[in-house]
mmCIF file of C-alpha atoms in Angstrom:
data_model
loop_
_atom_site.group_PDB
_atom_site.id
_atom_site.type_symbol
_atom_site.label_atom_id
_atom_site.label_comp_id
_atom_site.label_asym_id
_atom_site.label_seq_id
_atom_site.Cartn_x
_atom_site.Cartn_y
_atom_site.Cartn_z
ATOM 1 C CA MET A 1 -47.834 34.388 22.486
ATOM 2 C CA ASN A 2 -46.433 31.393 24.204
ATOM 3 C CA ALA A 3 -42.822 31.413 25.304
ATOM 4 C CA ILE A 4 -40.709 28.362 24.595
ATOM 5 C CA SER A 5 -39.781 26.662 27.808
ATOM 6 C CA VAL A 6 -36.928 24.167 27.909
ATOM 7 C CA THR A 7 -36.099 22.146 30.966
ATOM 8 C CA PRO A 8 -32.510 21.437 32.045
ATOM 9 C CA THR A 9 -33.077 17.746 31.283
ATOM 10 C CA GLN A 10 -33.984 18.574 27.682
ATOM 11 C CA VAL A 11 -30.867 20.736 27.328
ATOM 12 C CA LEU A 12 -28.652 17.928 28.648
ATOM 13 C CA ALA A 13 -30.349 15.425 26.329
ATOM 14 C CA ALA A 14 -29.763 17.703 23.327
ATOM 15 C CA VAL A 15 -26.091 18.171 24.253
ATOM 16 C CA GLY A 16 -25.730 14.399 24.671
ATOM 17 C CA VAL A 17 -27.260 13.741 21.245
ATOM 18 C CA LEU A 18 -24.919 16.288 19.648
ATOM 19 C CA LEU A 19 -21.922 14.703 21.391
ATOM 20 C CA VAL A 20 -22.891 11.237 20.165
ATOM 21 C CA LEU A 21 -23.318 12.555 16.601
ATOM 22 C CA VAL A 22 -19.855 14.149 16.677
ATOM 23 C CA LEU A 23 -18.264 10.926 17.993
ATOM 24 C CA VAL A 24 -19.993 8.798 15.332
ATOM 25 C CA TRP A 25 -18.890 11.240 12.609
ATOM 26 C CA ARG A 26 -15.254 11.147 13.802
ATOM 27 C CA ALA A 27 -15.255 7.334 13.975
ATOM 28 C CA GLY A 28 -16.668 7.169 10.446
ATOM 29 C CA SER A 29 -14.014 9.517 9.110
ATOM 30 C CA ARG A 30 -11.282 7.384 10.697
ATOM 31 C CA ARG A 31 -12.719 4.256 9.082
ATOM 32 C CA ALA A 32 -12.922 6.036 5.728
ATOM 33 C CA LYS A 33 -9.309 7.155 6.024
ATOM 34 C CA ALA A 34 -8.196 3.596 6.856
ATOM 35 C CA ALA A 35 -10.166 2.235 3.889
ATOM 36 C CA ALA A 36 -8.576 4.817 1.580
ATOM 37 C CA ASN A 37 -5.102 3.826 2.772
ATOM 38 C CA ALA A 38 -5.896 0.148 2.180
ATOM 39 C CA ALA A 39 -7.155 0.939 -1.335
ATOM 40 C CA ARG A 40 -3.979 2.880 -2.143
ATOM 41 C CA THR A 41 -1.869 -0.024 -0.912
ATOM 42 C CA SER A 42 -3.713 -2.521 -3.120
ATOM 43 C CA VAL A 43 -3.335 -0.241 -6.170
ATOM 44 C CA ARG A 44 0.399 -0.019 -5.524
ATOM 45 C CA LEU A 45 0.536 -3.812 -5.281
ATOM 46 C CA MET A 46 -1.271 -4.243 -8.612
ATOM 47 C CA SER A 47 1.022 -1.700 -10.263
ATOM 48 C CA LEU A 48 4.057 -3.542 -8.910
ATOM 49 C CA GLY A 49 2.628 -6.839 -10.137
ATOM 50 C CA GLY A 50 2.215 -5.476 -13.665
ATOM 51 C CA ARG A 51 5.798 -4.231 -13.770
ATOM 52 C CA VAL A 52 7.071 -7.578 -12.500
ATOM 53 C CA VAL A 53 5.196 -9.459 -15.229
ATOM 54 C CA VAL A 54 6.460 -7.148 -17.996
ATOM 55 C CA ASN A 55 10.064 -7.438 -16.817
ATOM 56 C CA ALA A 56 9.759 -11.212 -16.499
ATOM 57 C CA VAL A 57 8.476 -11.453 -20.076
ATOM 58 C CA LEU A 58 11.391 -9.365 -21.350
ATOM 59 C CA ILE A 59 13.920 -11.516 -19.489
ATOM 60 C CA VAL A 60 12.362 -14.742 -20.799
ATOM 61 C CA ILE A 61 12.431 -13.446 -24.388
ATOM 62 C CA VAL A 62 16.139 -12.561 -24.166
ATOM 63 C CA GLN A 63 16.938 -15.920 -22.560
ATOM 64 C CA TRP A 64 14.961 -17.801 -25.195
ATOM 65 C CA VAL A 65 16.771 -16.019 -28.034
ATOM 66 C CA VAL A 66 20.226 -16.774 -26.573
ATOM 67 C CA VAL A 67 19.463 -20.413 -25.754
ATOM 68 C CA THR A 68 17.814 -21.258 -29.089
ATOM 69 C CA HIS A 69 20.484 -19.541 -31.194
ATOM 70 C CA GLY A 70 23.321 -21.332 -29.427
ATOM 71 C CA GLY A 71 25.014 -18.672 -27.345
ATOM 72 C CA SER A 72 28.567 -19.260 -26.112
ATOM 73 C CA GLY A 73 29.364 -20.386 -22.556
ATOM 74 C CA TRP A 74 29.885 -16.925 -21.042
ATOM 75 C CA LEU A 75 26.902 -15.403 -22.830
ATOM 76 C CA LEU A 76 24.678 -18.268 -21.695
ATOM 77 C CA PHE A 77 25.975 -17.899 -18.119
ATOM 78 C CA ALA A 78 25.309 -14.141 -18.156
ATOM 79 C CA VAL A 79 21.831 -14.473 -19.651
ATOM 80 C CA LEU A 80 20.760 -17.121 -17.143
ATOM 81 C CA GLY A 81 22.822 -16.060 -14.104
ATOM 82 C CA VAL A 82 22.219 -12.310 -13.887
ATOM 83 C CA PRO A 83 18.397 -12.556 -13.823
ATOM 84 C CA ALA A 84 18.670 -15.328 -11.240
ATOM 85 C CA LEU A 85 20.795 -13.076 -9.010
ATOM 86 C CA LEU A 86 18.395 -10.158 -9.416
ATOM 87 C CA ALA A 87 15.389 -12.370 -8.695
ATOM 88 C CA SER A 88 16.987 -13.852 -5.578
ATOM 89 C CA TYR A 89 17.862 -10.360 -4.292
ATOM 90 C CA THR A 90 14.318 -9.107 -4.928
ATOM 91 C CA LEU A 91 12.684 -12.124 -3.317
ATOM 92 C CA THR A 92 14.959 -11.924 -0.287
ATOM 93 C CA LYS A 93 14.200 -8.224 0.154
ATOM 94 C CA ALA A 94 10.450 -8.691 -0.360
ATOM 95 C CA LEU A 95 10.213 -11.562 2.106
ATOM 96 C CA THR A 96 12.364 -9.855 4.726
ATOM 97 C CA VAL A 97 10.677 -6.438 4.936
ATOM 98 C CA THR A 98 7.094 -7.049 6.030
ATOM 99 C CA THR A 99 6.108 -4.077 8.222
ATOM 100 C CA TYR A 100 4.298 -0.887 7.340
ATOM 101 C CA GLU A 101 4.946 2.095 9.583
ATOM 102 C CA PRO A 102 2.961 5.206 8.686
ATOM 103 C CA ARG A 103 4.433 8.590 9.483
ATOM 104 C CA GLY A 104 3.082 10.659 12.323
ATOM 105 C CA ARG A 105 1.291 13.964 11.939
ATOM 106 C CA GLY A 106 3.160 16.575 9.980
ATOM 107 C CA GLY A 107 5.595 14.052 8.523
ATOM 108 C CA ASP A 108 7.536 13.683 11.780
ATOM 109 C CA ARG A 109 9.626 10.593 12.066
ATOM 110 C CA LYS A 110 9.587 8.614 15.251
#
């Protein structure tokens, strides 16, 4: 029977190949995690967009009913003014807060 003989160079080459495989695997998992976070963010954005459209349609319907049926001065002011105030608040808040800061490991805050 022949004994298997391995040179030190072959051992170092095998360890190097294993190290490279582990590094490539870790880099791939980081990219996958970043892609998953980006996908979750886009789903949240689409969900928010749907809610905005539904609420806008409801506001327009109420405004249309009041304007076409001849609402009084205060009712007309309330129906047109309150949604304008809410929209300006929402737009100001949305355009002001633009950063995303993920939490650290274990939910620790920095």
